[in-house]
Coordinates of C-alpha atoms and ligand atoms in Angstrom, one line a residue:
A295 CA 99.7 60.6 119.7
A296 CA 100.2 57.3 121.9
G297 CA 103.0 55.5 120.8
G298 CA 104.8 58.6 119.1
P299 CA 108.2 60.3 120.1
S300 CA 108.3 61.6 123.5
I301 CA 110.5 63.4 126.4
F302 CA 110.4 61.9 129.9
G303 CA 107.1 60.4 129.0
V304 CA 105.5 63.5 127.6
P305 CA 104.1 63.4 123.8
M306 CA 107.0 65.2 121.8
K307 CA 103.4 67.6 120.4
Q308 CA 103.0 68.3 123.6
A309 CA 106.7 68.9 125.0
S310 CA 107.4 70.8 122.1
L311 CA 104.7 73.5 122.2
I312 CA 104.7 73.9 126.1
T313 CA 108.8 74.4 125.7
L314 CA 108.3 76.7 122.7
T315 CA 105.5 78.8 125.3
F316 CA 108.1 79.3 127.9
Q317 CA 110.9 80.2 125.2
N318 CA 109.0 82.5 123.8
S319 CA 108.0 84.0 127.3
A320 CA 111.9 84.9 127.8
L321 CA 112.6 85.8 124.7
I322 CA 110.0 89.0 124.6
L323 CA 111.7 90.0 128.2
I324 CA 115.1 89.6 127.6
M325 CA 113.9 91.8 124.3
H326 CA 112.4 93.6 126.9
Y327 CA 115.5 94.6 129.0
S328 CA 117.8 95.2 125.9
R329 CA 115.6 97.6 124.8
I330 CA 115.1 99.5 128.3
M331 CA 118.8 99.8 128.8
A332 CA 121.1 102.3 127.4
P333 CA 122.9 100.7 124.4
P334 CA 126.3 100.8 124.6
G335 CA 128.7 103.2 123.0
D336 CA 126.6 105.6 120.2
H337 CA 126.0 102.6 117.8
R338 CA 123.2 100.3 117.7
Y339 CA 124.3 96.6 116.5
F340 CA 124.3 95.7 113.1
A341 CA 121.0 93.8 112.5
S342 CA 122.8 91.5 109.8
T343 CA 125.3 90.5 111.7
A344 CA 122.7 89.4 114.0
V345 CA 120.4 87.8 111.9
F346 CA 123.8 86.4 110.8
L347 CA 124.9 85.4 114.2
N348 CA 121.4 83.3 115.0
E349 CA 122.2 81.4 112.0
I350 CA 125.2 80.2 112.9
I351 CA 123.8 79.1 116.2
K352 CA 121.0 77.2 115.2
L353 CA 123.2 75.6 113.0
A354 CA 126.0 74.0 115.4
I355 CA 123.4 73.3 117.4
C356 CA 121.4 70.8 114.6
L357 CA 124.2 69.9 113.3
T358 CA 125.2 68.2 117.2
F359 CA 121.6 66.7 117.6
A360 CA 122.1 65.2 113.7
V361 CA 126.0 64.3 115.2
Y362 CA 123.6 62.5 118.3
E363 CA 121.2 61.2 116.4
T364 CA 123.2 59.8 113.3
S365 CA 125.3 58.1 116.0
R366 CA 122.6 56.5 118.3
S367 CA 121.3 54.8 114.3
L368 CA 125.3 53.4 113.7
A369 CA 127.1 50.8 116.1
P370 CA 128.7 52.2 119.0
Q371 CA 132.2 52.5 118.4
T372 CA 131.4 54.2 114.4
P373 CA 134.4 56.7 113.4
A374 CA 133.1 60.2 113.5
T375 CA 134.6 60.5 109.9
V376 CA 132.0 57.9 108.9
I377 CA 129.1 59.5 111.1
F378 CA 130.3 62.9 109.2
E379 CA 129.9 61.5 105.8
Q380 CA 126.6 59.8 106.4
I381 CA 125.2 63.4 107.4
Y382 CA 127.0 64.9 104.6
R383 CA 125.2 62.7 102.8
S384 CA 122.0 63.6 104.2
V385 CA 122.0 67.2 103.3
F386 CA 123.3 67.0 100.1
S387 CA 121.1 64.6 98.2
G388 CA 117.6 64.3 97.4
D389 CA 115.6 66.5 97.8
G390 CA 117.0 69.1 100.1
W391 CA 117.1 72.2 97.6
K392 CA 112.9 72.5 98.7
L393 CA 114.5 74.3 101.1
A394 CA 115.6 76.7 99.6
I395 CA 112.3 78.8 99.2
P396 CA 111.7 78.5 103.2
G397 CA 115.2 79.4 104.0
I398 CA 115.3 82.6 101.8
L399 CA 112.3 83.6 103.2
Y400 CA 113.6 83.2 106.8
A401 CA 116.5 85.4 106.8
L402 CA 113.5 87.6 104.6
E403 CA 111.4 88.0 107.3
N404 CA 114.1 88.1 110.4
T405 CA 115.8 91.0 108.8
L406 CA 112.4 92.8 108.0
Q407 CA 112.0 92.3 112.0
Y408 CA 115.0 94.1 112.7
V409 CA 113.5 97.5 110.1
A410 CA 109.6 96.8 111.4
L411 CA 111.0 96.7 115.8
S412 CA 114.1 99.8 114.5
N413 CA 111.2 101.9 113.0
L414 CA 108.1 101.2 114.4
D415 CA 107.8 101.3 119.1
A416 CA 106.8 97.4 120.3
V417 CA 103.2 98.6 121.0
H418 CA 102.6 99.0 117.0
F419 CA 104.2 95.8 115.7
Q420 CA 102.9 93.5 118.5
I421 CA 99.5 94.1 117.4
L422 CA 100.5 94.3 113.8
Y423 CA 102.0 91.3 113.7
Q424 CA 99.5 89.4 115.0
L425 CA 98.4 89.3 111.2
K426 CA 100.9 86.1 111.3
I427 CA 97.6 84.2 112.6
I428 CA 95.5 85.2 109.9
T429 CA 98.2 84.3 106.8
T430 CA 99.7 81.0 108.5
A431 CA 96.1 79.8 108.3
L432 CA 95.5 80.6 105.4
F433 CA 98.5 79.4 104.2
S434 CA 97.9 76.1 105.6
V435 CA 94.4 75.9 103.7
A436 CA 96.1 76.6 100.4
L437 CA 99.6 75.0 100.6
L438 CA 98.7 72.1 102.6
G439 CA 95.1 71.6 102.0
R440 CA 93.8 72.3 105.7
G441 CA 90.2 72.2 106.1
L442 CA 89.3 74.2 109.1
G443 CA 85.4 74.4 109.8
V444 CA 84.0 78.4 110.5
R445 CA 84.6 77.4 114.1
R446 CA 88.4 77.6 114.0
W447 CA 87.8 80.3 111.6
L448 CA 86.1 82.4 114.1
S449 CA 88.3 81.0 117.0
L450 CA 91.5 82.3 114.8
V451 CA 89.7 86.2 115.0
V452 CA 89.3 85.5 118.5
L453 CA 93.0 84.4 118.9
T454 CA 93.9 87.7 116.9
L455 CA 91.9 90.2 118.4
G456 CA 92.7 88.3 122.0
V457 CA 96.9 89.1 121.9
S458 CA 96.0 92.2 120.4
V459 CA 94.3 93.6 122.8
V460 CA 96.8 92.0 125.7
S461 CA 99.3 94.5 123.7
L462 CA 97.7 97.4 123.4
P463 CA 99.7 100.1 126.1
S464 CA 98.4 99.5 129.9
S465 CA 96.7 103.1 131.1
N466 CA 96.1 103.8 134.4
A467 CA 92.6 103.7 134.9
N468 CA 90.9 100.2 134.5
D469 CA 89.2 101.7 131.8
L470 CA 88.1 99.9 128.7
A471 CA 86.8 102.6 126.8
M472 CA 90.4 104.7 127.9
D473 CA 92.4 101.8 126.1
I474 CA 90.1 101.9 122.4
H475 CA 90.9 105.5 122.7
D476 CA 94.3 105.1 123.2
F477 CA 94.4 102.4 120.7
S478 CA 92.6 104.5 117.7
D479 CA 95.3 107.0 118.9
H480 CA 98.0 104.8 118.1
F481 CA 96.5 104.8 114.6
F482 CA 94.0 107.4 113.4
P483 CA 94.5 111.0 114.0
R484 CA 94.2 112.2 117.2
S485 CA 91.0 113.5 116.7
M486 CA 88.4 114.9 114.2
H487 CA 89.1 118.2 114.4
E488 CA 93.1 116.6 113.6
L489 CA 91.9 114.4 110.8
G490 CA 90.0 117.7 109.0
Q491 CA 93.4 119.3 109.4
F492 CA 95.0 116.7 107.8
A493 CA 92.6 116.6 105.3
G494 CA 93.0 120.0 104.5
G495 CA 97.0 120.2 104.7
V496 CA 96.9 116.7 101.8
S497 CA 94.5 119.2 99.5
D498 CA 96.4 122.3 100.2
V499 CA 99.7 120.2 99.5
A500 CA 97.7 119.1 96.5
R501 CA 96.8 122.2 95.0
E502 CA 100.6 123.7 95.2
L503 CA 101.8 120.2 93.6
T504 CA 99.8 120.8 90.2
K505 CA 100.9 124.6 90.6
R506 CA 104.7 123.3 90.8
G507 CA 104.8 120.1 88.9
L508 CA 105.8 117.4 89.9
D509 CA 109.1 118.0 92.2
S510 CA 107.5 118.7 94.9
L511 CA 106.0 115.2 95.5
D512 CA 109.2 115.0 97.8
G513 CA 107.8 117.2 99.7
L514 CA 104.7 115.6 100.0
G515 CA 105.8 111.9 101.1
S516 CA 107.5 113.3 103.7
Q517 CA 105.7 115.4 105.1
L518 CA 102.8 112.4 104.8
T519 CA 105.5 110.3 106.8
R520 CA 106.1 112.8 109.3
R521 CA 102.2 113.2 110.3
S522 CA 102.0 109.3 110.3
A523 CA 104.4 108.8 113.0
S524 CA 102.8 108.0 115.8
Y525 CA 103.2 110.0 119.1
E526 CA 104.8 106.7 120.6
G527 CA 107.3 107.5 117.7
I528 CA 108.1 110.7 118.1
K529 CA 108.3 110.2 121.9
E530 CA 110.5 107.3 121.4
D531 CA 113.2 108.9 118.7
L532 CA 113.5 111.7 121.3
D533 CA 114.2 109.2 124.2
T534 CA 116.7 107.0 121.7
G535 CA 118.0 109.3 119.1
F536 CA 117.0 107.0 116.7
E537 CA 115.0 108.0 114.0
M538 CA 111.6 106.0 113.0
N539 CA 110.3 106.0 110.1
Y540 CA 106.9 104.9 110.5
S541 CA 106.0 104.2 107.2
V542 CA 109.0 102.2 106.4
G543 CA 108.3 100.0 109.9
L544 CA 104.7 99.8 109.1
T545 CA 105.5 97.7 105.4
A546 CA 108.0 95.9 106.9
V547 CA 106.1 94.2 109.7
L548 CA 102.8 93.7 107.2
V549 CA 105.2 92.1 104.6
S550 CA 106.8 90.1 107.5
A551 CA 103.6 88.8 108.7
L552 CA 103.1 87.3 105.1
V553 CA 106.0 86.1 105.0
S554 CA 106.1 84.2 108.6
G555 CA 102.9 82.5 107.5
L556 CA 104.1 81.2 103.9
S557 CA 107.9 80.4 105.2
G558 CA 106.4 78.3 108.1
V559 CA 103.9 76.4 105.9
Y560 CA 106.4 75.9 102.8
F561 CA 108.4 74.6 105.7
E562 CA 106.1 72.2 107.1
K563 CA 104.7 71.3 103.8
V564 CA 108.7 70.1 103.3
L565 CA 108.7 68.3 106.7
K566 CA 105.4 66.4 106.1
D567 CA 105.1 66.0 102.4
S568 CA 108.8 63.7 101.7
A569 CA 108.2 60.1 101.7
S570 CA 111.8 59.5 102.7
S571 CA 111.8 60.5 106.8
V572 CA 114.2 62.9 107.0
S573 CA 114.9 64.1 110.3
V574 CA 114.2 67.6 111.4
W575 CA 117.1 68.1 112.3
T576 CA 118.6 67.6 108.7
R577 CA 116.0 69.4 107.8
N578 CA 117.2 71.9 109.7
I579 CA 121.0 71.9 108.2
Q580 CA 119.8 72.4 104.6
M581 CA 117.9 75.5 105.4
S582 CA 120.5 76.9 107.3
F583 CA 122.1 76.3 104.3
Y584 CA 119.9 78.6 102.0
S585 CA 119.3 81.3 105.2
L586 CA 123.5 82.2 105.9
L587 CA 124.2 82.7 101.8
P588 CA 121.5 85.8 102.1
A589 CA 122.1 86.5 105.0
F590 CA 125.9 86.8 105.0
F591 CA 125.9 88.3 101.4
I592 CA 122.9 90.2 101.5
G593 CA 122.8 91.7 105.0
V594 CA 125.9 91.6 106.4
I595 CA 128.6 92.3 102.5
V596 CA 125.6 93.9 100.3
N597 CA 123.6 95.9 102.9
D598 CA 125.8 96.9 105.6
G599 CA 129.4 95.8 104.5
D600 CA 130.7 99.6 105.0
E601 CA 129.4 100.8 108.3
I602 CA 131.1 97.5 109.1
A603 CA 134.3 98.3 107.9
K604 CA 133.9 101.4 109.7
H605 CA 132.7 100.2 113.2
G606 CA 133.0 96.6 113.6
F607 CA 131.4 93.2 113.3
F608 CA 130.6 93.7 116.9
D609 CA 130.3 97.0 117.0
G610 CA 127.2 97.7 120.0
Y611 CA 127.1 94.3 121.2
N612 CA 126.9 94.0 124.7
S613 CA 125.7 90.0 126.8
I614 CA 122.3 91.4 126.8
V615 CA 122.4 91.3 122.7
W616 CA 124.1 88.1 122.2
L617 CA 121.4 86.4 125.3
A618 CA 118.7 88.0 122.7
I619 CA 120.5 86.6 119.6
V620 CA 121.2 82.9 121.4
F621 CA 117.4 82.8 122.7
Q622 CA 116.3 83.7 119.2
A623 CA 118.6 80.7 117.9
V624 CA 117.0 78.2 120.6
G625 CA 113.3 80.1 119.4
G626 CA 113.7 78.9 115.6
I627 CA 114.7 75.3 116.4
L628 CA 111.9 75.1 119.5
T629 CA 109.8 76.3 116.2
S630 CA 110.7 73.9 113.7
L631 CA 110.3 71.1 116.8
C632 CA 106.1 72.5 117.3
I633 CA 106.1 72.3 113.1
N634 CA 107.3 69.1 113.3
Y635 CA 105.3 67.4 116.1
A636 CA 102.6 69.7 115.5
D637 CA 101.7 72.3 113.1
N638 CA 102.1 76.3 112.2
I639 CA 98.4 76.6 113.8
A640 CA 99.2 74.9 117.0
K641 CA 103.1 76.9 116.9
N642 CA 100.7 80.2 117.1
F643 CA 98.8 79.6 120.0
A644 CA 101.8 79.0 122.4
T645 CA 103.3 82.0 121.0
S646 CA 100.5 83.5 121.8
I647 CA 100.1 81.9 124.7
S648 CA 103.9 83.2 126.1
I649 CA 102.9 86.7 125.0
I650 CA 100.4 86.3 128.3
V651 CA 102.8 84.6 129.8
S652 CA 105.4 87.6 129.3
F653 CA 103.1 89.5 130.7
V654 CA 102.7 88.3 134.1
F655 CA 106.0 88.0 135.0
S656 CA 106.4 91.6 133.8
M657 CA 104.1 92.0 136.8
F658 CA 106.9 90.9 138.7
V659 CA 109.9 92.0 137.6
F660 CA 109.1 95.2 135.6
G661 CA 106.8 96.2 138.1
F662 CA 103.6 96.0 135.1
S663 CA 99.9 96.6 136.9
V664 CA 97.1 94.4 135.7
N665 CA 94.5 97.0 133.4
L666 CA 91.5 95.4 132.0
S667 CA 93.0 95.2 128.2
F668 CA 95.1 92.6 130.2
V669 CA 92.2 90.5 132.0
L670 CA 90.3 90.4 128.8
G671 CA 92.6 90.3 125.9
T672 CA 94.1 87.2 128.2
A673 CA 89.7 85.7 128.3
L674 CA 89.7 86.2 124.9
V675 CA 93.5 84.3 124.1
L676 CA 91.7 81.0 126.2
L677 CA 88.0 81.3 125.0
S678 CA 89.7 81.0 121.6
T679 CA 92.1 78.6 122.5
Y680 CA 89.9 75.9 123.8
M681 CA 87.8 76.8 120.8
Y682 CA 90.5 75.4 118.3
S683 CA 90.6 72.9 120.5
I684 CA 87.4 71.0 120.7
P685 CA 87.2 68.5 118.5
E686 CA 85.5 68.8 115.2
R687 CA 82.6 67.7 114.9
K688 CA 81.5 64.5 112.8
R689 CA 78.6 64.5 110.4
G690 CA 76.7 62.6 111.2
R691 CA 76.9 59.8 114.8
P692 CA 79.7 57.7 114.9
P693 CA 78.5 54.3 115.2
P694 CA 78.7 53.1 118.5
I695 CA 80.8 50.4 118.2
S696 CA 84.6 50.2 116.2
I697 CA 84.7 49.8 112.6
A698 CA 84.3 46.1 112.6
S699 CA 85.1 45.2 109.0
Ligands
C5P117 O1 106.8 84.5 114.3 P1 107.0 83.0 113.1 O2 106.8 81.7 114.2 O3 107.2 83.0 111.8 O4 108.9 83.4 113.5 C1 109.5 81.8 113.5 C2 111.3 81.6 113.4 O5 111.7 80.3 113.9 C3 112.0 82.5 112.7 O6 112.6 83.7 113.3 C4 112.6 81.8 112.1 O7 113.9 82.0 111.4 C5 112.5 80.5 113.4 N1 112.6 79.3 112.6 C6 114.5 78.0 112.5 N2 114.3 77.3 111.6 C7 113.3 76.7 111.6 C8 111.9 77.5 111.6 C9 111.9 78.7 111.9 O8 115.1 79.3 112.7 N3 113.1 75.6 110.4

């Protein structure tokens, strides 16, 4: 919007979306690098400590900006105490409690992402996590009253498909059939033969069950879990030596996609509903308060407390882990700026495009080769971006001269 806030002459809306695109591409590369690197020592770092530190770093950055903003709005020589008092008042008065909902939801989402990525390979995760595009749109309609026409809904489905296709494992043959085969392999038993065996197995177990009673239910559960563990998952298990549980990973990524839509849209609702203009920095500080508490008490103390007491808070940390945490914190702030100056749906377009950008970088850095699924997926993502961004057609023709009365 002309006349709105801008940075270096670029409107904040575009600036935040473009920055998020590149930031998220870098984050994907760092995450990939941290995964292919051997972990230091024999322990993986505690996810709960990473989530907690992420929140601390975000809070520090937002406080810095809030101090800067507040000091600018006051007289040049205002003492620091006055500045902090002003920030304190804006954070702890009014409707700050509303941020409890997205704060707790984001903490949950961030934790679930670690659970998902520890139990699922990156490809499964990336594809399934794209469902957040649809959940975000659904919550935008339900909570913000956004009207999305048929074309925009369609473009969101195309976007979800496009990002999923880009994330498909690359095959040597530039052959889509291969990719589709790979894809179905990831989700379904390897062949119809195996499907038959699987069904046979299940009915065997069921027969056993009725014979022996319910105490073999545990056995059935673990047998089914083992069955559904993907080939990729087993391979990764062997590679890293960490146990993966496919059903846990699957549940975590699906709930995470749902929570992503809800938390983002709720944050947007608080930002845009309030009559008094509370800055996005203040909103982030308010939210930090509600994210930090569960991140510390539930994550660090209750969940990992015993293990952390044994091995130490920073067990398994190295420079790459730190880099990933800092990048995630910066990403969170950029996300909040995109939600503030644009909206959640536009933010999802930015992160979708970043998957393509990171792939292009990976070709140079990790020697990835272009395959048909990448080209096809990229085409779908670009098509959907175009479909979404052309303005909605008005009913009837607009008057040739702008409103005179
Ligand atoms: O995938 P999604 O867009 O939901 O991820 C958003 C990320 O941005 C989460 O990690 C969340 O913690 C972070 N975020 C934040 N502060 C906000 C909004 C989002 O840290 N105000």
